[in-house]
Structure formats: structure tokens, C-alpha cells
């Protein structure tokens, strides 16, 4: 049995497969030793499968890819030429193997869209969600896989009574992948896209979940793109994690997207007072060898400087509350190498 047939046999024989990985040949011996009776070993050091998680030898990836590509192209050409419904299963089988080996092979994704759109069966759409999740298990940053999931959701909107449940599972999938694939902008962008299809209750639940998640993953700034509010929460994190640039960046983003520009003067004054209080609390630089406090002071002062440029034309009251001399002195002290820049921006 050739490599492609072995690979496809493994995929078809276990409908509960939820993850695919690639294994270096030297690791197969260890995997075999650790295997129990429920393990399935195929092809010596080429394939391995246990607990619905098959592994493929990295040495076999290239020949497998070439074989899958040839089989897929041949099946697709035959399907287009004859238009025979019986060839659809061949297109789907070979495209599945190909996409697990080359996740951004756009023609393979498009061929699946063609077949599924023609059938218009909910079960086939659900199958596409399962396949794309399988692809994401080994290629978590695949643009095509995330795009395919969005296509499925748009296609079943208005036709599926369980749409909200599916959206909830989509959000859980993003969180699961984000745990394993750090700084995965594509995953969080997908989660942002999902919000437009959610109910109000789901959106509120999403905000709560992402708040908890971001608090435990402070170095992953992709989550902050998922949020456009919560100044007080961001302030708390700034004070807990000294010198983290992503919090200052998020403050810029939150402020620029807020409703301050249409709020009352009283609301604006309250906002400015809070931000100046944050500046004061972050401006103390202890006399020690750690640079984090100095970095923190720089971020907070440049954030306030950014605010003066953002709102000075509309709310002159801000200028009265901010002592320019103090801000300039602080910036020159914590970052003297940029004193010329501070002079040009403040004067």
C-alpha cells in the first residue's frame, strides 16, 4: 500500500480524529515504547496513531504532498470534465489529505466549497468545520482554514437552528488554539468577526471570558485587539505588570475608539482626571537597577502627550489641567536621549 493510501486509510478509519501532527523519525521509537494496546502503528516509522491523534513522519511529508497533489488535480480535472457526482467523493478525499499537508492550498479549499455549495446539506457544512479544525490543529495560523470557517458560518446563517451553539464552540476553539499558538492574530481576528453574529448575551459573555484570558496572558497582545473598552481594567494591569508596552498601546487604541468626542465636558474632565492620576502613579522611578519603572514612566508620559495631540483642538480644558513643564521635565528625565524630540513636540 503506497503512502497516500495508508494516510487516507488512517483518516477514514477513525471519524473521531481531532488532531494531526508531524513527528521526527527519531521519535517513533519512543512513541512505540509508550504505546499501550489501543495504539495503532502503521508503516514502521511513517505513521503513528493513538487516542484519535495520528502522527506523520516529517520525512514522509514531501512525498505524501506530491502524491496528494497529483491525485487531487487528476480528480478535479476529471470532475470538471465529466460533471459526474460520483467523482465528488474523490475530490473531497484527496483535497482533505492535501490540505492537512499544505493548509493554504487555495484550490483545494475552493474545490470543497464547490462540492458543498452544490449539495447544500447541513451535514456537509458541519463536516467542513471538522476538517478545518483538524487543519488548524497542525497549522493554527492558516489564513485559508480560518477563512473557510467563516465561509461555512455565513453559508448556514438563517438555515441552522443551532447557529448560536456553533458560534460558542467557535469561540472556544479560538481560545484553545490561542493557548497553544501564541500571538495568533488570525485566530483572534476570527473571534472578532464572530461577534457580529452573536446575541447580546453572548457578546457580554465573550467580554468576560476574554477579560479573564488576557489577565492570564499579559504578553499576548492579540487579545487586546479583541477589546475596545475597559480603561479601568487596563489601568489595573498597568500597575500590576510594570513596563509592559502592550498596555500603553491598548490605552491609545481604547481612547481613540471611545465615545469621548461626543460626551459631555463633565465626562471628559472625569476621564482626563483619571488619566492624569494614572500618570502620577506611574511616574515614580525608584533608585534601583531595574529599568521597568523607568520604562513605565516613559510609556505613561508619552501616552499623556499623545492625548494632548488627540484632544487639544476640541477640549482646551485639557491644557489647563496638564502642566506642560512637568510633563516635559518627566520625559527628559526618564528618556534624556530623546530630549530634542520632547522639545519639538511640547513647545
CSV table of C-alpha atoms in Angstrom, one decimal:
chain,number,residue,atom,x,y,z
A,1,UNK,CA,0.0,0.0,0.0
A,2,UNK,CA,1.5,3.3,-1.0
A,3,UNK,CA,1.9,6.3,1.4
A,4,UNK,CA,-1.1,8.2,0.3
A,5,UNK,CA,-3.4,5.2,0.6
A,6,UNK,CA,-2.1,4.5,4.0
A,7,UNK,CA,-2.6,8.1,5.1
A,8,UNK,CA,-6.1,8.2,3.8
A,9,UNK,CA,-7.0,4.9,5.3
A,10,UNK,CA,-5.9,6.2,8.8
A,11,UNK,CA,-8.1,9.4,8.2
A,12,UNK,CA,-11.1,7.4,7.1
A,13,UNK,CA,-10.9,4.6,9.6
A,14,UNK,CA,-11.3,6.9,12.7
A,15,UNK,CA,-14.1,9.5,12.5
A,16,UNK,CA,-13.0,10.8,15.9
A,17,UNK,CA,-9.6,12.1,14.8
A,18,UNK,CA,-9.3,15.6,16.3
A,19,UNK,CA,-5.6,16.4,15.8
A,20,UNK,CA,-2.8,15.7,13.3
A,21,UNK,CA,0.9,16.2,14.0
A,22,UNK,CA,4.2,15.7,12.3
A,23,UNK,CA,6.9,13.6,14.1
A,24,UNK,CA,10.6,13.3,13.5
A,25,UNK,CA,11.6,9.7,12.7
A,26,UNK,CA,13.8,9.5,15.7
A,27,UNK,CA,10.8,10.0,18.0
A,28,UNK,CA,8.9,6.9,16.7
A,29,UNK,CA,10.8,4.5,18.9
A,30,UNK,CA,9.8,6.5,22.0
A,31,UNK,CA,6.2,6.7,20.9
A,32,UNK,CA,6.1,3.0,20.3
A,33,UNK,CA,7.5,2.2,23.7
A,34,UNK,CA,5.0,4.5,25.4
A,35,UNK,CA,2.1,3.0,23.4
A,36,UNK,CA,-0.5,0.7,25.0
A,37,UNK,CA,-2.8,-1.8,23.4
A,38,UNK,CA,-5.1,0.9,22.0
A,39,UNK,CA,-2.3,2.3,19.9
A,40,UNK,CA,-2.2,1.8,16.2
A,41,UNK,CA,1.2,1.7,14.5
A,42,UNK,CA,1.3,1.8,10.7
A,43,UNK,CA,4.1,1.7,8.2
A,44,UNK,CA,7.0,1.3,10.6
A,45,UNK,CA,8.4,4.8,11.1
A,46,UNK,CA,6.0,6.6,8.8
A,47,UNK,CA,2.6,6.8,10.6
A,48,UNK,CA,1.6,6.5,14.2
A,49,UNK,CA,-1.8,6.9,15.8
A,50,UNK,CA,-3.1,6.9,19.3
A,51,UNK,CA,-6.1,8.4,21.1
A,52,UNK,CA,-7.5,9.7,17.8
A,53,UNK,CA,-4.3,11.7,17.1
A,54,UNK,CA,-2.3,10.4,14.1
A,55,UNK,CA,1.3,11.4,13.6
A,56,UNK,CA,3.1,11.6,10.2
A,57,UNK,CA,6.9,11.3,9.9
A,58,UNK,CA,8.5,14.5,8.7
A,59,UNK,CA,10.5,12.5,6.2
A,60,UNK,CA,7.2,11.4,4.5
A,61,UNK,CA,5.6,14.9,4.2
A,62,UNK,CA,7.2,15.8,0.9
A,63,UNK,CA,6.4,12.5,-1.0
A,64,UNK,CA,3.0,12.5,0.6
A,65,UNK,CA,2.3,16.1,-0.5
A,66,UNK,CA,3.4,15.3,-4.1
A,67,UNK,CA,1.2,12.2,-4.2
A,68,UNK,CA,-1.8,14.0,-2.7
A,69,UNK,CA,-1.4,17.0,-5.1
A,70,UNK,CA,-1.3,14.8,-8.2
A,71,UNK,CA,-4.3,12.7,-7.0
A,72,UNK,CA,-6.3,15.9,-6.2
A,73,UNK,CA,-5.5,17.6,-9.5
A,74,UNK,CA,-6.4,14.5,-11.5
A,75,UNK,CA,-9.7,14.0,-9.6
A,76,UNK,CA,-10.6,17.7,-10.0
A,77,UNK,CA,-9.9,17.7,-13.8
A,78,UNK,CA,-12.0,14.6,-14.2
A,79,UNK,CA,-14.8,16.0,-12.1
A,80,UNK,CA,-14.9,19.2,-14.2
A,81,UNK,CA,-14.7,17.3,-17.5
A,82,UNK,CA,-17.4,14.8,-16.7
A,83,UNK,CA,-19.5,16.5,-14.1
A,84,UNK,CA,-20.1,13.1,-12.5
A,85,UNK,CA,-21.4,13.3,-9.0
A,86,UNK,CA,-19.7,10.0,-8.3
A,87,UNK,CA,-16.3,11.8,-8.6
A,88,UNK,CA,-17.2,14.3,-5.8
A,89,UNK,CA,-16.1,11.8,-3.1
A,90,UNK,CA,-12.7,11.5,-4.8
A,91,UNK,CA,-12.3,15.3,-4.9
A,92,UNK,CA,-13.2,15.5,-1.2
A,93,UNK,CA,-11.0,12.6,-0.2
A,94,UNK,CA,-7.9,13.9,-2.0
A,95,UNK,CA,-8.4,17.5,-1.0
A,96,UNK,CA,-8.6,16.5,2.6
A,97,UNK,CA,-5.3,14.8,2.6
A,98,UNK,CA,-3.7,17.6,0.6
A,99,UNK,CA,-4.9,20.3,3.0
A,100,UNK,CA,-3.6,18.5,6.0
A,101,UNK,CA,-0.2,18.6,4.3
A,102,UNK,CA,-0.5,22.1,2.8
A,103,UNK,CA,-3.0,24.1,4.7
A,104,UNK,CA,-3.1,27.2,2.4
A,105,UNK,CA,-3.6,25.3,-0.9
A,106,UNK,CA,-6.4,27.6,-2.0
A,107,UNK,CA,-7.6,25.5,-5.0
A,108,UNK,CA,-8.3,22.6,-2.7
A,109,UNK,CA,-10.4,24.7,-0.3
A,110,UNK,CA,-12.3,26.1,-3.3
A,111,UNK,CA,-13.0,22.7,-4.7
A,112,UNK,CA,-14.6,21.7,-1.4
A,113,UNK,CA,-16.7,24.9,-1.5
A,114,UNK,CA,-17.8,24.0,-5.0
A,115,UNK,CA,-19.0,20.5,-3.9
A,116,UNK,CA,-20.6,21.5,-0.6
A,117,UNK,CA,-22.4,24.5,-2.2
A,118,UNK,CA,-23.8,22.2,-4.8
A,119,UNK,CA,-25.2,19.7,-2.3
A,120,UNK,CA,-26.5,22.3,0.3
A,121,UNK,CA,-26.5,19.7,3.0
A,122,UNK,CA,-26.1,20.9,6.6
A,123,UNK,CA,-24.1,17.8,7.5
A,124,UNK,CA,-21.5,18.6,4.8
A,125,UNK,CA,-21.1,22.1,6.2
A,126,UNK,CA,-20.6,20.7,9.6
A,127,UNK,CA,-18.0,18.3,8.1
A,128,UNK,CA,-16.1,21.4,6.8
A,129,UNK,CA,-15.9,22.8,10.3
A,130,UNK,CA,-14.5,19.5,11.5
A,131,UNK,CA,-11.9,19.4,8.6
A,132,UNK,CA,-10.8,23.0,9.1
A,133,UNK,CA,-10.4,22.4,12.8
A,134,UNK,CA,-8.2,19.4,12.0
A,135,UNK,CA,-6.1,21.5,9.7
A,136,UNK,CA,-5.8,24.2,12.3
A,137,UNK,CA,-4.5,21.6,14.8
A,138,UNK,CA,-1.3,21.4,12.8
A,139,UNK,CA,-1.4,24.8,11.1
A,140,UNK,CA,-3.0,27.2,13.6
A,141,UNK,CA,-2.2,30.3,11.6
A,142,UNK,CA,-3.6,29.2,8.3
A,143,UNK,CA,-5.4,32.1,6.7
A,144,UNK,CA,-7.3,29.7,4.3
A,145,UNK,CA,-8.5,27.5,7.1
A,146,UNK,CA,-9.9,30.4,9.2
A,147,UNK,CA,-11.4,31.9,6.0
A,148,UNK,CA,-13.1,28.6,5.2
A,149,UNK,CA,-14.7,28.5,8.7
A,150,UNK,CA,-16.1,32.0,8.1
A,151,UNK,CA,-17.5,30.9,4.7
A,152,UNK,CA,-19.3,27.9,6.4
A,153,UNK,CA,-20.8,30.2,9.1
A,154,UNK,CA,-22.1,32.7,6.5
A,155,UNK,CA,-23.5,29.9,4.4
A,156,UNK,CA,-25.5,28.3,7.3
A,157,UNK,CA,-26.7,31.6,8.8
A,158,UNK,CA,-30.5,31.6,8.6
A,159,UNK,CA,-30.6,27.9,7.8
A,160,UNK,CA,-29.3,26.3,11.1
A,161,UNK,CA,-31.2,26.5,14.3
A,162,UNK,CA,-28.1,25.7,16.3
A,163,UNK,CA,-26.1,28.7,15.0
A,164,UNK,CA,-25.6,30.3,18.4
A,165,UNK,CA,-24.2,27.0,19.8
A,166,UNK,CA,-21.8,26.7,16.8
A,167,UNK,CA,-20.6,30.3,17.5
A,168,UNK,CA,-20.0,29.4,21.1
A,169,UNK,CA,-17.9,26.4,20.0
A,170,UNK,CA,-16.0,28.6,17.6
A,171,UNK,CA,-15.1,31.0,20.4
A,172,UNK,CA,-13.9,28.0,22.4
A,173,UNK,CA,-11.8,26.8,19.5
A,174,UNK,CA,-10.1,30.1,19.2
A,175,UNK,CA,-9.3,30.1,22.9
A,176,UNK,CA,-7.9,26.6,22.7
A,177,UNK,CA,-5.7,27.4,19.7
A,178,UNK,CA,-4.6,30.7,21.3
A,179,UNK,CA,-3.3,28.7,24.3
A,180,UNK,CA,-1.1,26.6,22.1
A,181,UNK,CA,-0.2,29.2,19.4
A,182,UNK,CA,0.9,32.4,20.9
A,183,UNK,CA,0.4,35.8,19.2
A,184,UNK,CA,-2.1,34.2,16.8
A,185,UNK,CA,-3.6,37.3,15.2
A,186,UNK,CA,-5.6,35.3,12.7
A,187,UNK,CA,-7.4,33.3,15.5
A,188,UNK,CA,-8.3,36.5,17.4
A,189,UNK,CA,-9.4,38.2,14.2
A,190,UNK,CA,-11.7,35.3,13.6
A,191,UNK,CA,-13.2,35.7,17.1
A,192,UNK,CA,-13.7,39.4,16.4
A,193,UNK,CA,-15.6,38.5,13.2
A,194,UNK,CA,-17.8,36.1,15.1
A,195,UNK,CA,-19.2,38.9,17.4
A,196,UNK,CA,-21.4,40.3,14.6
A,197,UNK,CA,-23.3,37.0,14.5
A,198,UNK,CA,-23.7,36.7,18.3
A,199,UNK,CA,-26.6,37.7,20.6
A,200,UNK,CA,-26.1,40.4,23.1
A,201,UNK,CA,-25.8,37.9,25.9
A,202,UNK,CA,-23.1,36.0,24.0
A,203,UNK,CA,-21.2,39.2,23.4
A,204,UNK,CA,-21.2,40.1,27.1
A,205,UNK,CA,-20.1,36.5,27.9
A,206,UNK,CA,-17.3,36.9,25.4
A,207,UNK,CA,-16.1,40.1,27.0
A,208,UNK,CA,-16.0,38.4,30.4
A,209,UNK,CA,-14.1,35.4,29.0
A,210,UNK,CA,-11.5,37.5,27.1
A,211,UNK,CA,-11.0,39.7,30.2
A,212,UNK,CA,-10.1,36.6,32.3
A,213,UNK,CA,-7.9,35.2,29.5
A,214,UNK,CA,-6.0,38.4,28.8
A,215,UNK,CA,-5.3,38.8,32.5
A,216,UNK,CA,-3.5,35.5,32.5
A,217,UNK,CA,-1.7,36.1,29.2
A,218,UNK,CA,-0.4,39.6,29.6
A,219,UNK,CA,2.4,39.2,26.9
A,220,UNK,CA,-0.1,38.2,24.2
A,221,UNK,CA,-1.3,41.5,22.8
A,222,UNK,CA,-3.6,39.9,20.2
A,223,UNK,CA,-6.3,39.6,22.8
A,224,UNK,CA,-6.3,43.4,23.3
A,225,UNK,CA,-7.3,43.8,19.7
A,226,UNK,CA,-10.4,41.9,20.7
A,227,UNK,CA,-11.4,44.5,23.2
A,228,UNK,CA,-12.2,48.2,22.7
A,229,UNK,CA,-13.0,49.3,26.2
A,230,UNK,CA,-12.3,48.7,29.9
A,231,UNK,CA,-9.9,51.6,30.7
A,232,UNK,CA,-10.1,50.8,34.4
A,233,UNK,CA,-9.2,47.2,33.8
A,234,UNK,CA,-6.2,48.2,31.6
A,235,UNK,CA,-5.1,50.6,34.3
A,236,UNK,CA,-5.1,47.8,36.9
A,237,UNK,CA,-2.9,45.7,34.6
A,238,UNK,CA,-0.5,48.5,34.0
A,239,UNK,CA,0.1,48.9,37.8
A,240,UNK,CA,0.4,45.1,38.3
A,241,UNK,CA,2.8,44.5,35.4
A,242,UNK,CA,5.4,47.3,35.3
A,243,UNK,CA,6.9,48.2,31.9
A,244,UNK,CA,4.6,46.3,29.6
A,245,UNK,CA,4.3,48.2,26.3
A,246,UNK,CA,1.1,46.5,25.1
A,247,UNK,CA,-1.0,48.1,27.9
A,248,UNK,CA,0.1,51.6,26.8
A,249,UNK,CA,-0.6,50.7,23.2
A,250,UNK,CA,-4.0,49.4,24.2
A,251,UNK,CA,-4.8,52.7,26.0
A,252,UNK,CA,-4.1,54.6,22.8
A,253,UNK,CA,-6.5,52.2,21.0
A,254,UNK,CA,-9.2,52.4,23.6
A,255,UNK,CA,-9.1,56.1,23.9
A,256,UNK,CA,-9.2,56.7,20.1
A,257,UNK,CA,-12.2,54.4,19.8
A,258,UNK,CA,-14.1,55.7,22.8
A,259,UNK,CA,-17.1,58.0,22.8
A,260,UNK,CA,-15.2,60.9,24.4
A,261,UNK,CA,-15.6,63.0,21.4
A,262,UNK,CA,-19.3,63.1,21.8
A,263,UNK,CA,-19.5,63.1,25.5
A,264,UNK,CA,-20.2,66.0,27.9
A,265,UNK,CA,-17.5,68.2,29.3
A,266,UNK,CA,-18.0,66.8,32.7
A,267,UNK,CA,-17.4,63.2,31.4
A,268,UNK,CA,-14.4,64.4,29.6
A,269,UNK,CA,-13.0,66.1,32.6
A,270,UNK,CA,-13.5,63.0,34.7
A,271,UNK,CA,-11.7,61.0,32.1
A,272,UNK,CA,-8.7,63.4,32.0
A,273,UNK,CA,-8.5,63.5,35.8
A,274,UNK,CA,-8.3,59.7,35.9
A,275,UNK,CA,-5.6,59.6,33.2
A,276,UNK,CA,-3.5,62.3,35.0
A,277,UNK,CA,-3.9,60.3,38.2
A,278,UNK,CA,-2.5,57.2,36.3
A,279,UNK,CA,0.4,59.4,35.1
A,280,UNK,CA,1.3,60.4,38.6
A,281,UNK,CA,1.1,56.9,40.0
A,282,UNK,CA,3.4,55.6,37.2
A,283,UNK,CA,5.9,58.5,37.3
A,284,UNK,CA,7.8,57.4,40.4
A,285,UNK,CA,11.1,55.8,39.4
A,286,UNK,CA,12.8,54.0,42.4
A,287,UNK,CA,16.6,54.2,42.7
A,288,UNK,CA,17.4,50.6,41.8
A,289,UNK,CA,18.9,48.5,39.0
A,290,UNK,CA,15.6,47.6,37.4
A,291,UNK,CA,14.6,49.6,34.2
A,292,UNK,CA,11.0,48.6,34.2
A,293,UNK,CA,9.8,51.5,36.3
A,294,UNK,CA,11.7,53.9,34.0
A,295,UNK,CA,10.1,52.3,31.0
A,296,UNK,CA,6.7,52.5,32.8
A,297,UNK,CA,7.1,56.2,33.4
A,298,UNK,CA,8.1,56.8,29.7
A,299,UNK,CA,5.0,54.9,28.5
A,300,UNK,CA,2.7,56.8,30.7
A,301,UNK,CA,4.1,60.2,29.9
A,302,UNK,CA,4.1,59.6,26.1
A,303,UNK,CA,0.5,58.4,26.4
A,304,UNK,CA,-0.5,61.7,28.1
A,305,UNK,CA,1.4,63.5,25.4
A,306,UNK,CA,-0.5,61.6,22.8
A,307,UNK,CA,-3.7,62.6,24.5
A,308,UNK,CA,-2.8,66.3,24.2
A,309,UNK,CA,-2.4,65.9,20.5
A,310,UNK,CA,-5.6,63.9,20.2
A,311,UNK,CA,-7.9,66.3,22.0
A,312,UNK,CA,-6.2,69.7,22.2
A,313,UNK,CA,-8.2,71.2,19.3
A,314,UNK,CA,-11.6,70.3,20.8
A,315,UNK,CA,-11.2,70.4,24.5
A,316,UNK,CA,-8.9,73.2,25.6
A,317,UNK,CA,-9.7,72.4,29.2
A,318,UNK,CA,-7.3,69.5,28.9
A,319,UNK,CA,-4.4,72.0,28.5
A,320,UNK,CA,-5.4,73.8,31.8
A,321,UNK,CA,-5.3,70.5,33.7
A,322,UNK,CA,-1.9,69.4,32.3
A,323,UNK,CA,1.2,71.2,33.4
A,324,UNK,CA,3.4,71.1,30.3
A,325,UNK,CA,6.5,71.9,32.1
A,326,UNK,CA,6.1,68.9,34.4
A,327,UNK,CA,5.4,66.6,31.5
A,328,UNK,CA,8.4,67.8,29.6
A,329,UNK,CA,10.6,67.5,32.7
A,330,UNK,CA,9.4,64.0,33.3
A,331,UNK,CA,10.1,62.9,29.7
A,332,UNK,CA,13.5,64.4,29.7
A,333,UNK,CA,14.4,62.7,33.0
A,334,UNK,CA,13.3,59.2,32.1
A,335,UNK,CA,14.4,59.3,28.5
A,336,UNK,CA,17.1,62.1,28.1
A,337,UNK,CA,18.3,60.7,24.8
A,338,UNK,CA,15.1,62.0,23.2
A,339,UNK,CA,15.1,65.4,24.7
A,340,UNK,CA,15.1,67.1,21.3
A,341,UNK,CA,12.0,65.2,20.3
A,342,UNK,CA,10.2,66.2,23.6
A,343,UNK,CA,11.2,69.8,23.0
A,344,UNK,CA,9.7,69.8,19.4
A,345,UNK,CA,6.5,68.0,20.5
A,346,UNK,CA,5.7,70.0,23.6
A,347,UNK,CA,6.9,73.5,22.9
